[in-house]
Each structure stands twice: as C-alpha cells, then as structure tokens.
PDB file of C-alpha atoms in Angstrom:
ATOM      1  CA  UNK A 305       0.037  -0.073  -0.246  1.00  0.00           C
ATOM      2  CA  UNK A 306       1.072   3.569  -0.401  1.00  0.00           C
ATOM      3  CA  UNK A 307       1.163   4.097   3.532  1.00  0.00           C
ATOM      4  CA  UNK A 308       3.764   0.854   3.779  1.00  0.00           C
ATOM      5  CA  UNK A 309       5.782   2.514   1.039  1.00  0.00           C
ATOM      6  CA  UNK A 310       5.921   5.860   2.440  1.00  0.00           C
ATOM      7  CA  UNK A 311       6.934   4.238   5.765  1.00  0.00           C
ATOM      8  CA  UNK A 312       9.906   2.359   4.262  1.00  0.00           C
ATOM      9  CA  UNK A 313       8.037  -1.234   4.578  1.00  0.00           C
ATOM     10  CA  UNK A 314       8.028  -2.120   1.016  1.00  0.00           C
ATOM     11  CA  UNK A 315       9.678  -5.630   0.806  1.00  0.00           C
ATOM     12  CA  UNK A 316      12.966  -5.078   0.900  1.00  0.00           C
ATOM     13  CA  UNK A 317      12.949  -3.123  -2.069  1.00  0.00           C
ATOM     14  CA  UNK A 318      15.066  -0.251  -2.851  1.00  0.00           C
ATOM     15  CA  UNK A 319      13.552   3.284  -2.504  1.00  0.00           C
ATOM     16  CA  UNK A 320      13.849   3.542  -6.459  1.00  0.00           C
ATOM     17  CA  UNK A 321      12.313   0.130  -7.293  1.00  0.00           C
ATOM     18  CA  UNK A 322       9.151   0.749  -4.805  1.00  0.00           C
ATOM     19  CA  UNK A 323       8.787   4.033  -6.495  1.00  0.00           C
ATOM     20  CA  UNK A 324       8.621   2.495  -9.819  1.00  0.00           C
ATOM     21  CA  UNK A 325       6.416  -0.019  -8.781  1.00  0.00           C
ATOM     22  CA  UNK A 326       4.234   2.523  -7.544  1.00  0.00           C
ATOM     23  CA  UNK A 327       4.307   4.523 -10.539  1.00  0.00           C
ATOM     24  CA  UNK A 328       3.422   1.443 -12.474  1.00  0.00           C
ATOM     25  CA  UNK A 329       0.603   0.578 -10.150  1.00  0.00           C
ATOM     26  CA  UNK A 330      -0.826   4.154 -10.714  1.00  0.00           C
ATOM     27  CA  UNK A 331      -0.685   4.088 -14.501  1.00  0.00           C
ATOM     28  CA  UNK A 332      -2.211   0.574 -14.101  1.00  0.00           C
ATOM     29  CA  UNK A 333      -5.277   2.340 -12.371  1.00  0.00           C
ATOM     30  CA  UNK A 334      -5.371   5.007 -14.918  1.00  0.00           C
ATOM     31  CA  UNK A 335      -5.080   2.487 -17.918  1.00  0.00           C
ATOM     32  CA  UNK A 336      -7.759   0.002 -16.715  1.00  0.00           C
ATOM     33  CA  UNK A 337     -10.046   2.862 -16.292  1.00  0.00           C
ATOM     34  CA  UNK A 338      -9.428   3.821 -19.813  1.00  0.00           C
ATOM     35  CA  UNK A 339     -10.079   0.339 -20.922  1.00  0.00           C
ATOM     36  CA  UNK A 340     -12.916  -0.257 -19.077  1.00  0.00           C
ATOM     37  CA  UNK A 341     -14.864   2.613 -21.114  1.00  0.00           C
ATOM     38  CA  UNK A 342     -13.972   1.036 -24.209  1.00  0.00           C
ATOM     39  CA  UNK A 343     -16.222  -1.374 -25.845  1.00  0.00           C
ATOM     40  CA  UNK A 344     -13.996  -4.202 -26.313  1.00  0.00           C
ATOM     41  CA  UNK A 345     -14.679  -7.874 -25.846  1.00  0.00           C
ATOM     42  CA  UNK A 346     -13.117  -9.249 -22.616  1.00  0.00           C
ATOM     43  CA  UNK A 347     -10.312 -11.394 -24.502  1.00  0.00           C
ATOM     44  CA  UNK A 348      -9.195  -8.146 -26.247  1.00  0.00           C
ATOM     45  CA  UNK A 349      -9.429  -6.118 -23.233  1.00  0.00           C
ATOM     46  CA  UNK A 350      -7.382  -8.242 -21.468  1.00  0.00           C
ATOM     47  CA  UNK A 351      -4.613  -8.545 -24.051  1.00  0.00           C
ATOM     48  CA  UNK A 352      -4.235  -4.864 -24.180  1.00  0.00           C
ATOM     49  CA  UNK A 353      -3.847  -4.832 -20.178  1.00  0.00           C
ATOM     50  CA  UNK A 354      -1.234  -7.622 -20.126  1.00  0.00           C
ATOM     51  CA  UNK A 355       0.519  -5.972 -22.917  1.00  0.00           C
ATOM     52  CA  UNK A 356       0.682  -2.557 -21.255  1.00  0.00           C
ATOM     53  CA  UNK A 357       1.526  -3.777 -18.098  1.00  0.00           C
ATOM     54  CA  UNK A 358       4.430  -6.402 -18.803  1.00  0.00           C
ATOM     55  CA  UNK A 359       6.099  -5.583 -15.338  1.00  0.00           C
ATOM     56  CA  UNK A 360       3.204  -5.863 -12.920  1.00  0.00           C
ATOM     57  CA  UNK A 361       0.199  -7.054 -14.605  1.00  0.00           C
ATOM     58  CA  UNK A 362      -2.993  -7.693 -12.326  1.00  0.00           C
ATOM     59  CA  UNK A 363      -3.574 -11.204 -11.001  1.00  0.00           C
ATOM     60  CA  UNK A 364      -5.676 -13.404 -13.429  1.00  0.00           C
ATOM     61  CA  UNK A 365      -8.900 -12.828 -11.089  1.00  0.00           C
ATOM     62  CA  UNK A 366      -8.549  -8.906 -11.017  1.00  0.00           C
ATOM     63  CA  UNK A 367      -7.970  -9.241 -14.953  1.00  0.00           C
ATOM     64  CA  UNK A 368     -11.170 -11.181 -15.197  1.00  0.00           C
ATOM     65  CA  UNK A 369     -13.071  -8.138 -12.659  1.00  0.00           C
ATOM     66  CA  UNK A 370     -11.698  -5.773 -14.848  1.00  0.00           C
ATOM     67  CA  UNK A 371     -13.023  -7.377 -18.235  1.00  0.00           C
ATOM     68  CA  UNK A 372     -16.446  -7.966 -16.709  1.00  0.00           C
ATOM     69  CA  UNK A 373     -16.297 -11.713 -17.180  1.00  0.00           C
ATOM     70  CA  UNK A 374     -15.549 -14.825 -14.784  1.00  0.00           C
ATOM     71  CA  UNK A 375     -11.939 -16.165 -15.002  1.00  0.00           C
ATOM     72  CA  UNK A 376     -12.795 -19.277 -16.597  1.00  0.00           C
ATOM     73  CA  UNK A 377     -14.994 -17.531 -19.560  1.00  0.00           C
ATOM     74  CA  UNK A 378     -11.871 -15.041 -19.972  1.00  0.00           C
ATOM     75  CA  UNK A 379      -9.616 -18.092 -19.807  1.00  0.00           C
ATOM     76  CA  UNK A 380     -11.615 -19.999 -22.645  1.00  0.00           C
ATOM     77  CA  UNK A 381     -12.099 -17.013 -24.843  1.00  0.00           C
ATOM     78  CA  UNK A 382      -8.653 -15.675 -24.723  1.00  0.00           C
ATOM     79  CA  UNK A 383      -7.303 -19.090 -25.656  1.00  0.00           C
ATOM     80  CA  UNK A 384      -9.857 -19.325 -28.619  1.00  0.00           C
ATOM     81  CA  UNK A 385      -8.806 -15.949 -29.763  1.00  0.00           C
ATOM     82  CA  UNK A 386      -5.351 -15.926 -29.697  1.00  0.00           C
ATOM     83  CA  UNK A 387      -4.288 -19.662 -29.339  1.00  0.00           C
ATOM     84  CA  UNK A 388      -2.455 -19.650 -26.195  1.00  0.00           C
ATOM     85  CA  UNK A 389      -3.140 -18.733 -22.346  1.00  0.00           C
ATOM     86  CA  UNK A 390      -2.532 -15.291 -20.909  1.00  0.00           C
ATOM     87  CA  UNK A 391       0.432 -16.731 -19.057  1.00  0.00           C
ATOM     88  CA  UNK A 392       2.045 -17.460 -22.163  1.00  0.00           C
ATOM     89  CA  UNK A 393       0.929 -14.693 -23.877  1.00  0.00           C
ATOM     90  CA  UNK A 394       2.552 -12.307 -21.239  1.00  0.00           C
ATOM     91  CA  UNK A 395       5.451 -14.338 -21.314  1.00  0.00           C
ATOM     92  CA  UNK A 396       5.860 -13.875 -24.978  1.00  0.00           C
ATOM     93  CA  UNK A 397       5.121 -10.095 -25.086  1.00  0.00           C
ATOM     94  CA  UNK A 398       7.860  -9.911 -22.038  1.00  0.00           C
ATOM     95  CA  UNK A 399      10.566 -11.657 -24.372  1.00  0.00           C
ATOM     96  CA  UNK A 400       9.793  -9.566 -27.451  1.00  0.00           C
ATOM     97  CA  UNK A 401       9.704  -6.235 -25.128  1.00  0.00           C
ATOM     98  CA  UNK A 402      13.233  -7.492 -23.579  1.00  0.00           C
ATOM     99  CA  UNK A 403      14.509  -8.274 -27.022  1.00  0.00           C
ATOM    100  CA  UNK A 404      13.774  -4.621 -28.054  1.00  0.00           C
ATOM    101  CA  UNK A 405      15.530  -3.239 -25.409  1.00  0.00           C
ATOM    102  CA  UNK A 406      18.268  -4.976 -25.678  1.00  0.00           C
ATOM    103  CA  UNK A 407      18.708  -4.622 -29.288  1.00  0.00           C
ATOM    104  CA  UNK A 408      17.894  -1.060 -29.921  1.00  0.00           C
ATOM    105  CA  UNK A 409      17.988   0.807 -26.638  1.00  0.00           C
ATOM    106  CA  UNK A 410      21.166  -1.126 -25.540  1.00  0.00           C
ATOM    107  CA  UNK A 411      19.787  -1.601 -21.873  1.00  0.00           C
ATOM    108  CA  UNK A 412      21.907  -4.229 -19.886  1.00  0.00           C
ATOM    109  CA  UNK A 413      20.386  -7.793 -19.552  1.00  0.00           C
ATOM    110  CA  UNK A 414      19.524  -7.141 -15.725  1.00  0.00           C
ATOM    111  CA  UNK A 415      17.607  -3.888 -16.611  1.00  0.00           C
ATOM    112  CA  UNK A 416      15.621  -5.236 -19.454  1.00  0.00           C
ATOM    113  CA  UNK A 417      14.716  -8.590 -17.412  1.00  0.00           C
ATOM    114  CA  UNK A 418      13.394  -6.203 -14.543  1.00  0.00           C
ATOM    115  CA  UNK A 419      11.880  -4.055 -16.769  1.00  0.00           C
ATOM    116  CA  UNK A 420       9.577  -6.387 -18.594  1.00  0.00           C
ATOM    117  CA  UNK A 421       8.566  -7.869 -15.440  1.00  0.00           C
ATOM    118  CA  UNK A 422      11.490 -10.753 -14.442  1.00  0.00           C
ATOM    119  CA  UNK A 423      12.544 -10.959 -10.893  1.00  0.00           C
ATOM    120  CA  UNK A 424      15.055 -13.481 -11.347  1.00  0.00           C
ATOM    121  CA  UNK A 425      17.787 -13.060 -13.787  1.00  0.00           C
ATOM    122  CA  UNK A 426      18.504 -16.621 -14.604  1.00  0.00           C
ATOM    123  CA  UNK A 427      14.931 -17.524 -15.306  1.00  0.00           C
ATOM    124  CA  UNK A 428      14.776 -14.349 -17.991  1.00  0.00           C
ATOM    125  CA  UNK A 429      18.170 -15.610 -19.367  1.00  0.00           C
ATOM    126  CA  UNK A 430      16.814 -19.173 -19.806  1.00  0.00           C
ATOM    127  CA  UNK A 431      13.319 -18.145 -21.110  1.00  0.00           C
ATOM    128  CA  UNK A 432      14.899 -15.880 -23.717  1.00  0.00           C
ATOM    129  CA  UNK A 433      17.529 -18.489 -24.686  1.00  0.00           C
ATOM    130  CA  UNK A 434      14.902 -21.269 -25.218  1.00  0.00           C
ATOM    131  CA  UNK A 435      12.810 -19.035 -27.159  1.00  0.00           C
ATOM    132  CA  UNK A 436      15.166 -16.842 -29.435  1.00  0.00           C
ATOM    133  CA  UNK A 437      17.800 -19.782 -29.606  1.00  0.00           C
ATOM    134  CA  UNK A 438      20.627 -17.311 -28.113  1.00  0.00           C
ATOM    135  CA  UNK A 439      21.630 -15.553 -24.776  1.00  0.00           C
ATOM    136  CA  UNK A 440      20.081 -12.014 -24.261  1.00  0.00           C
ATOM    137  CA  UNK A 441      23.920 -10.726 -23.739  1.00  0.00           C
ATOM    138  CA  UNK A 442      24.511 -11.547 -27.559  1.00  0.00           C
ATOM    139  CA  UNK A 443      21.798  -9.427 -28.549  1.00  0.00           C
ATOM    140  CA  UNK A 444      22.850  -6.868 -26.465  1.00  0.00           C
ATOM    141  CA  UNK A 445      26.156  -6.934 -27.514  1.00  0.00           C
ATOM    142  CA  UNK A 446      25.702  -7.490 -31.178  1.00  0.00           C
ATOM    143  CA  UNK A 447      27.363  -4.514 -33.573  1.00  0.00           C
ATOM    144  CA  UNK A 448      25.282  -3.694 -36.505  1.00  0.00           C
ATOM    145  CA  UNK A 449      26.940  -4.832 -39.822  1.00  0.00           C
ATOM    146  CA  UNK A 450      28.112  -2.111 -41.785  1.00  0.00           C
ATOM    147  CA  UNK A 451      28.072  -2.766 -45.647  1.00  0.00           C
ATOM    148  CA  UNK A 452      30.087  -0.040 -47.634  1.00  0.00           C
ATOM    149  CA  UNK A 453      28.146   1.677 -50.608  1.00  0.00           C
ATOM    150  CA  UNK A 454      29.608   0.182 -53.617  1.00  0.00           C
ATOM    151  CA  UNK A 455      31.812   2.669 -55.847  1.00  0.00           C
ATOM    152  CA  UNK A 456      30.329   4.799 -58.181  1.00  0.00           C
ATOM    153  CA  UNK A 457      30.261   3.472 -61.685  1.00  0.00           C
ATOM    154  CA  UNK A 458      30.455  -0.252 -60.428  1.00  0.00           C
ATOM    155  CA  UNK A 459      27.512  -2.834 -61.017  1.00  0.00           C
ATOM    156  CA  UNK A 460      27.705  -5.636 -58.275  1.00  0.00           C
ATOM    157  CA  UNK A 461      26.453  -9.207 -59.045  1.00  0.00           C
ATOM    158  CA  UNK A 462      25.845 -11.066 -55.864  1.00  0.00           C
ATOM    159  CA  UNK A 463      25.771 -14.551 -56.187  1.00  0.00           C
ATOM    160  CA  UNK A 464      26.366 -14.509 -59.905  1.00  0.00           C
ATOM    161  CA  UNK A 465      29.469 -15.827 -61.880  1.00  0.00           C
ATOM    162  CA  UNK A 466      29.188 -13.938 -64.789  1.00  0.00           C
ATOM    163  CA  UNK A 467      31.719 -10.814 -64.725  1.00  0.00           C
ATOM    164  CA  UNK A 468      30.281  -7.273 -63.876  1.00  0.00           C
ATOM    165  CA  UNK A 469      29.501  -5.509 -66.969  1.00  0.00           C
ATOM    166  CA  UNK A 470      30.162  -1.784 -67.510  1.00  0.00           C
ATOM    167  CA  UNK A 471      27.956   0.838 -66.703  1.00  0.00           C
ATOM    168  CA  UNK A 472      27.017   2.795 -69.855  1.00  0.00           C
ATOM    169  CA  UNK A 473      26.052   6.029 -69.970  1.00  0.00           C
ATOM    170  CA  UNK A 474      22.262   6.129 -70.961  1.00  0.00           C
ATOM    171  CA  UNK A 475      23.505   8.446 -74.068  1.00  0.00           C
ATOM    172  CA  UNK A 476      25.550   5.663 -75.459  1.00  0.00           C
TER     173      UNK A 476
END
C-alpha cells in the first residue's frame, strides 16, 4: 500500500524500485479505467492490459473482474482468440519487449529483465535463450553490420558467376 511504501515497509525493495512499482501501479489504475470505457471484447481487453503492464500485470482474478467476466470464461475466450494461455501470452510479450530493449535501446540484460517483469535474472536468461536460441547478452552486444556502398560506376552482382558489366551512359 501507499502508506507501507511511505513508511519504508516495501518488502526490502530499494526506494527507487519501490517508487517505480508505485508508478506502475498508478499507471495501471489509469489504463484500467481507460480500458473499461472502451467497447472491447473481454479477451481483447485482457490482452491490451497484459501488453501494457508487462512488469506488473494484475492477477488473473482481477483481470477477469476488470474485463467484467469470469476467470473461466476469460481463459476460454482468450485461448480461442489468441491460441495460447494468458500466462504464455504475457511471457511472449515480455520476451519481445526485452529483445527490443536489448537490441534498440542497448540496456543491460539485468535492466531489460526487470523492466519487463522478470524478478530472476537466471529465469529470464533461460526463457530468452529457449525462445530465441541465443543468450540475451548476444543480442545486447551485437554490433550492426556495416556494408559500405559500392563505388560509383560499378555494378555489383551478388551470387552470380558472370563478370560485372560496365555501366553505360544512357546517351550511348
């Protein structure tokens, strides 16, 4: 609760992590209120909430309540629509978001794992490797391949054994 956080009783989390968790919870309340106003089927509403709250999604019972349906109905409709469980959907969205953070933002593996809701670095690394076939550090440390442009006036033939032809002026 807010009072527990204010007094320092925040389950041993650092003040920065506790503040981040509090901000995420506040964002969740705002997003949930916005999502409740939309005329959206419950399974789509649940997917939207899960995708926008990767780090701290609501428990399934709360999610069903937010979506105004029972847990069993939500689970059945979600699986019929998305072909997977809500837990697996969340896991895949987390891994995709972590991949983007590692590849595009250059954040550390630890920061990427925590940013998407993993609390165990070994669990994150194992899930990432199982899904992508490589360790997250490989994605983080990958240097973009630079291919220099061909010199002006040359025609490159890739995978062709014929010699390159000279470039002719269009006025020839």
